[in-house]
PDB file of C-alpha atoms in Angstrom:
ATOM      1  CA  UNK A 572      25.154 -43.171 -47.260  1.00  0.00           C
ATOM      2  CA  UNK A 573      23.446 -44.460 -44.446  1.00  0.00           C
ATOM      3  CA  UNK A 574      21.884 -42.311 -41.558  1.00  0.00           C
ATOM      4  CA  UNK A 575      24.916 -42.858 -39.131  1.00  0.00           C
ATOM      5  CA  UNK A 576      27.399 -41.679 -41.641  1.00  0.00           C
ATOM      6  CA  UNK A 577      25.524 -38.560 -42.420  1.00  0.00           C
ATOM      7  CA  UNK A 578      24.923 -37.758 -38.836  1.00  0.00           C
ATOM      8  CA  UNK A 579      28.640 -37.847 -37.987  1.00  0.00           C
ATOM      9  CA  UNK A 580      29.433 -35.923 -41.160  1.00  0.00           C
ATOM     10  CA  UNK A 581      26.813 -33.296 -40.026  1.00  0.00           C
ATOM     11  CA  UNK A 582      28.434 -32.850 -36.326  1.00  0.00           C
ATOM     12  CA  UNK A 583      31.989 -32.683 -37.772  1.00  0.00           C
ATOM     13  CA  UNK A 584      30.974 -29.985 -40.313  1.00  0.00           C
ATOM     14  CA  UNK A 585      29.200 -28.116 -37.563  1.00  0.00           C
ATOM     15  CA  UNK A 586      32.328 -28.060 -35.232  1.00  0.00           C
ATOM     16  CA  UNK A 587      34.609 -26.895 -38.260  1.00  0.00           C
ATOM     17  CA  UNK A 588      32.481 -24.118 -39.234  1.00  0.00           C
ATOM     18  CA  UNK A 589      31.224 -22.479 -35.745  1.00  0.00           C
ATOM     19  CA  UNK A 590      28.283 -20.273 -35.991  1.00  0.00           C
ATOM     20  CA  UNK A 591      29.318 -16.535 -36.259  1.00  0.00           C
ATOM     21  CA  UNK A 592      28.791 -14.454 -32.915  1.00  0.00           C
ATOM     22  CA  UNK A 593      26.172 -11.903 -33.094  1.00  0.00           C
ATOM     23  CA  UNK A 594      27.201  -8.320 -33.664  1.00  0.00           C
ATOM     24  CA  UNK A 595      27.843  -6.353 -30.553  1.00  0.00           C
ATOM     25  CA  UNK A 596      24.888  -4.042 -29.568  1.00  0.00           C
ATOM     26  CA  UNK A 597      25.914  -0.244 -30.232  1.00  0.00           C
ATOM     27  CA  UNK A 598      25.707   1.644 -27.090  1.00  0.00           C
ATOM     28  CA  UNK A 599      23.177   4.175 -26.682  1.00  0.00           C
ATOM     29  CA  UNK A 600      24.331   7.925 -27.717  1.00  0.00           C
ATOM     30  CA  UNK A 601      23.693   9.337 -24.283  1.00  0.00           C
ATOM     31  CA  UNK A 602      24.173   7.228 -21.198  1.00  0.00           C
ATOM     32  CA  UNK A 603      22.187   8.620 -18.068  1.00  0.00           C
ATOM     33  CA  UNK A 604      24.425   8.660 -15.128  1.00  0.00           C
ATOM     34  CA  UNK A 605      22.238   7.581 -11.979  1.00  0.00           C
ATOM     35  CA  UNK A 606      22.735   9.907  -9.188  1.00  0.00           C
ATOM     36  CA  UNK A 607      21.396   9.469  -5.596  1.00  0.00           C
ATOM     37  CA  UNK A 608      18.026  10.944  -4.732  1.00  0.00           C
ATOM     38  CA  UNK A 609      19.423  11.955  -1.282  1.00  0.00           C
ATOM     39  CA  UNK A 610      21.242  15.218  -0.865  1.00  0.00           C
ATOM     40  CA  UNK A 611      24.308  15.716   1.181  1.00  0.00           C
ATOM     41  CA  UNK A 612      24.086  17.752   4.370  1.00  0.00           C
ATOM     42  CA  UNK A 613      26.513  20.418   5.288  1.00  0.00           C
ATOM     43  CA  UNK A 614      27.584  20.750   8.959  1.00  0.00           C
ATOM     44  CA  UNK A 615      25.753  23.505  10.921  1.00  0.00           C
ATOM     45  CA  UNK A 616      27.698  26.030  12.717  1.00  0.00           C
ATOM     46  CA  UNK A 617      26.752  24.540  16.052  1.00  0.00           C
ATOM     47  CA  UNK A 618      27.933  20.930  14.904  1.00  0.00           C
ATOM     48  CA  UNK A 619      30.945  22.744  13.444  1.00  0.00           C
ATOM     49  CA  UNK A 620      31.812  24.017  16.848  1.00  0.00           C
ATOM     50  CA  UNK A 621      31.025  21.178  18.916  1.00  0.00           C
ATOM     51  CA  UNK A 622      34.199  19.248  18.737  1.00  0.00           C
ATOM     52  CA  UNK A 623      36.706  22.329  19.393  1.00  0.00           C
ATOM     53  CA  UNK A 624      34.655  23.462  22.007  1.00  0.00           C
ATOM     54  CA  UNK A 625      33.909  20.165  23.871  1.00  0.00           C
ATOM     55  CA  UNK A 626      37.081  18.216  23.046  1.00  0.00           C
ATOM     56  CA  UNK A 627      39.552  20.827  21.422  1.00  0.00           C
ATOM     57  CA  UNK A 628      39.899  19.179  18.170  1.00  0.00           C
ATOM     58  CA  UNK A 629      38.743  19.548  14.684  1.00  0.00           C
ATOM     59  CA  UNK A 630      39.378  18.227  11.199  1.00  0.00           C
ATOM     60  CA  UNK A 631      38.250  14.984  12.030  1.00  0.00           C
ATOM     61  CA  UNK A 632      38.957  12.478   9.232  1.00  0.00           C
ATOM     62  CA  UNK A 633      38.482   8.857   8.493  1.00  0.00           C
ATOM     63  CA  UNK A 634      40.324   7.638   5.471  1.00  0.00           C
ATOM     64  CA  UNK A 635      40.595   4.070   3.677  1.00  0.00           C
ATOM     65  CA  UNK A 636      44.172   3.023   2.896  1.00  0.00           C
ATOM     66  CA  UNK A 637      44.977   1.755  -0.545  1.00  0.00           C
ATOM     67  CA  UNK A 638      45.532  -1.714   0.712  1.00  0.00           C
ATOM     68  CA  UNK A 639      42.295  -1.601   2.577  1.00  0.00           C
ATOM     69  CA  UNK A 640      43.548  -3.517   5.536  1.00  0.00           C
ATOM     70  CA  UNK A 641      43.639  -0.160   7.666  1.00  0.00           C
ATOM     71  CA  UNK A 642      41.456   2.756   8.408  1.00  0.00           C
ATOM     72  CA  UNK A 643      43.202   5.784   9.468  1.00  0.00           C
ATOM     73  CA  UNK A 644      41.684   8.200  11.879  1.00  0.00           C
ATOM     74  CA  UNK A 645      43.067  11.678  12.149  1.00  0.00           C
ATOM     75  CA  UNK A 646      42.185  14.944  13.820  1.00  0.00           C
ATOM     76  CA  UNK A 647      44.087  18.350  14.574  1.00  0.00           C
ATOM     77  CA  UNK A 648      44.303  19.526  18.016  1.00  0.00           C
ATOM     78  CA  UNK A 649      43.184  23.054  18.651  1.00  0.00           C
ATOM     79  CA  UNK A 650      43.017  23.097  22.566  1.00  0.00           C
ATOM     80  CA  UNK A 651      45.697  20.854  24.081  1.00  0.00           C
ATOM     81  CA  UNK A 652      44.074  20.596  27.483  1.00  0.00           C
ATOM     82  CA  UNK A 653      40.811  19.486  26.103  1.00  0.00           C
ATOM     83  CA  UNK A 654      42.348  17.025  23.660  1.00  0.00           C
ATOM     84  CA  UNK A 655      44.389  15.168  26.421  1.00  0.00           C
ATOM     85  CA  UNK A 656      41.676  12.616  26.332  1.00  0.00           C
ATOM     86  CA  UNK A 657      42.247  11.428  22.707  1.00  0.00           C
ATOM     87  CA  UNK A 658      45.991  10.948  23.409  1.00  0.00           C
ATOM     88  CA  UNK A 659      45.491   9.009  26.667  1.00  0.00           C
ATOM     89  CA  UNK A 660      47.481   5.843  26.645  1.00  0.00           C
ATOM     90  CA  UNK A 661      45.022   4.160  29.016  1.00  0.00           C
ATOM     91  CA  UNK A 662      41.954   4.624  26.821  1.00  0.00           C
ATOM     92  CA  UNK A 663      41.191   1.952  24.370  1.00  0.00           C
ATOM     93  CA  UNK A 664      40.243   3.321  20.880  1.00  0.00           C
ATOM     94  CA  UNK A 665      37.529   1.498  18.873  1.00  0.00           C
ATOM     95  CA  UNK A 666      36.098   2.204  15.426  1.00  0.00           C
ATOM     96  CA  UNK A 667      32.646   1.119  15.277  1.00  0.00           C
ATOM     97  CA  UNK A 668      30.711   0.622  12.044  1.00  0.00           C
ATOM     98  CA  UNK A 669      27.187   0.260  12.139  1.00  0.00           C
ATOM     99  CA  UNK A 670      26.438  -1.128   8.792  1.00  0.00           C
ATOM    100  CA  UNK A 671      28.646  -4.431   9.546  1.00  0.00           C
ATOM    101  CA  UNK A 672      28.392  -4.072  13.235  1.00  0.00           C
ATOM    102  CA  UNK A 673      32.193  -4.314  13.145  1.00  0.00           C
ATOM    103  CA  UNK A 674      34.409  -3.023  15.984  1.00  0.00           C
ATOM    104  CA  UNK A 675      37.712  -2.491  14.741  1.00  0.00           C
ATOM    105  CA  UNK A 676      40.943  -1.927  17.234  1.00  0.00           C
ATOM    106  CA  UNK A 677      44.256  -0.536  16.807  1.00  0.00           C
ATOM    107  CA  UNK A 678      46.856  -3.230  15.897  1.00  0.00           C
ATOM    108  CA  UNK A 679      49.811  -3.612  18.372  1.00  0.00           C
ATOM    109  CA  UNK A 680      53.220  -4.405  16.901  1.00  0.00           C
ATOM    110  CA  UNK A 681      55.785  -6.350  19.125  1.00  0.00           C
ATOM    111  CA  UNK A 682      58.615  -3.605  19.043  1.00  0.00           C
ATOM    112  CA  UNK A 683      56.742  -0.602  18.169  1.00  0.00           C
ATOM    113  CA  UNK A 684      53.551  -1.057  20.386  1.00  0.00           C
ATOM    114  CA  UNK A 685      49.962   0.590  19.255  1.00  0.00           C
ATOM    115  CA  UNK A 686      49.851   2.204  15.907  1.00  0.00           C
ATOM    116  CA  UNK A 687      48.835   5.657  17.346  1.00  0.00           C
ATOM    117  CA  UNK A 688      50.361   8.703  18.656  1.00  0.00           C
ATOM    118  CA  UNK A 689      49.964   9.171  22.512  1.00  0.00           C
ATOM    119  CA  UNK A 690      51.234  11.656  25.014  1.00  0.00           C
ATOM    120  CA  UNK A 691      51.170  15.339  24.990  1.00  0.00           C
ATOM    121  CA  UNK A 692      49.397  17.041  22.343  1.00  0.00           C
ATOM    122  CA  UNK A 693      50.405  20.337  20.924  1.00  0.00           C
ATOM    123  CA  UNK A 694      48.208  23.060  19.292  1.00  0.00           C
ATOM    124  CA  UNK A 695      47.915  23.142  15.395  1.00  0.00           C
ATOM    125  CA  UNK A 696      49.325  19.635  15.205  1.00  0.00           C
ATOM    126  CA  UNK A 697      47.683  16.856  13.381  1.00  0.00           C
ATOM    127  CA  UNK A 698      47.625  13.310  15.318  1.00  0.00           C
ATOM    128  CA  UNK A 699      46.449  10.069  13.957  1.00  0.00           C
ATOM    129  CA  UNK A 700      45.740   6.361  14.782  1.00  0.00           C
ATOM    130  CA  UNK A 701      45.094   3.339  12.487  1.00  0.00           C
ATOM    131  CA  UNK A 702      42.482   0.510  12.985  1.00  0.00           C
ATOM    132  CA  UNK A 703      42.940  -2.875  11.684  1.00  0.00           C
ATOM    133  CA  UNK A 704      40.457  -3.567   8.889  1.00  0.00           C
ATOM    134  CA  UNK A 705      41.219  -7.184   8.157  1.00  0.00           C
ATOM    135  CA  UNK A 706      38.347  -8.768   6.061  1.00  0.00           C
ATOM    136  CA  UNK A 707      37.494  -5.298   4.695  1.00  0.00           C
ATOM    137  CA  UNK A 708      34.530  -4.891   6.753  1.00  0.00           C
ATOM    138  CA  UNK A 709      34.484  -1.186   6.507  1.00  0.00           C
ATOM    139  CA  UNK A 710      34.737   0.268   2.855  1.00  0.00           C
ATOM    140  CA  UNK A 711      34.792   3.983   1.539  1.00  0.00           C
ATOM    141  CA  UNK A 712      31.589   5.613   1.625  1.00  0.00           C
ATOM    142  CA  UNK A 713      30.422   4.095   4.859  1.00  0.00           C
ATOM    143  CA  UNK A 714      29.745   6.014   8.107  1.00  0.00           C
ATOM    144  CA  UNK A 715      31.737   5.155  11.116  1.00  0.00           C
ATOM    145  CA  UNK A 716      31.908   6.055  14.911  1.00  0.00           C
ATOM    146  CA  UNK A 717      35.197   6.584  16.708  1.00  0.00           C
ATOM    147  CA  UNK A 718      35.224   5.986  20.401  1.00  0.00           C
ATOM    148  CA  UNK A 719      38.144   6.744  22.744  1.00  0.00           C
ATOM    149  CA  UNK A 720      36.863   6.683  26.532  1.00  0.00           C
ATOM    150  CA  UNK A 721      34.187   9.269  26.870  1.00  0.00           C
ATOM    151  CA  UNK A 722      35.088  10.886  23.535  1.00  0.00           C
ATOM    152  CA  UNK A 723      32.615   9.758  20.442  1.00  0.00           C
ATOM    153  CA  UNK A 724      33.006  10.987  17.048  1.00  0.00           C
ATOM    154  CA  UNK A 725      29.613   9.654  15.361  1.00  0.00           C
ATOM    155  CA  UNK A 726      29.026   9.694  11.565  1.00  0.00           C
ATOM    156  CA  UNK A 727      32.327  10.090  10.120  1.00  0.00           C
ATOM    157  CA  UNK A 728      32.562   9.384   6.352  1.00  0.00           C
ATOM    158  CA  UNK A 729      35.316   7.088   5.289  1.00  0.00           C
ATOM    159  CA  UNK A 730      36.948   8.712   2.443  1.00  0.00           C
TER     160      UNK A 730
END
């Protein structure tokens, strides 16, 4: 046999019998879960009383919808007279995300209007508004600020 024929046969044999894949490495018996070195802070009594006293609302929450295209801001009215500013139709609500410098607005539907509850507010009722999150600029675990006229809810955690 000449060198060319042996080279071709060698290549064919190498392709016909692929090399065995190495055995997968066994996972370690105990895996250490990494935790954050930072500890969560609980609200102080003063901070817990600020929003009900100044704005007549509590239970402020920002939640990420399952599709990720919307961020829902909800609150419970404690004092309807003070909470009137949040339901004001003239005020333009904005959700600001400091990490991405995104300013999310409430989408307006043709036949429905803005996706928010406006008008008179009643005590012990929960109200909501939805902000458009196209492009997933805001993600769960981030801190956001909700601004409605003079009302500012800073540092809300998106759940």
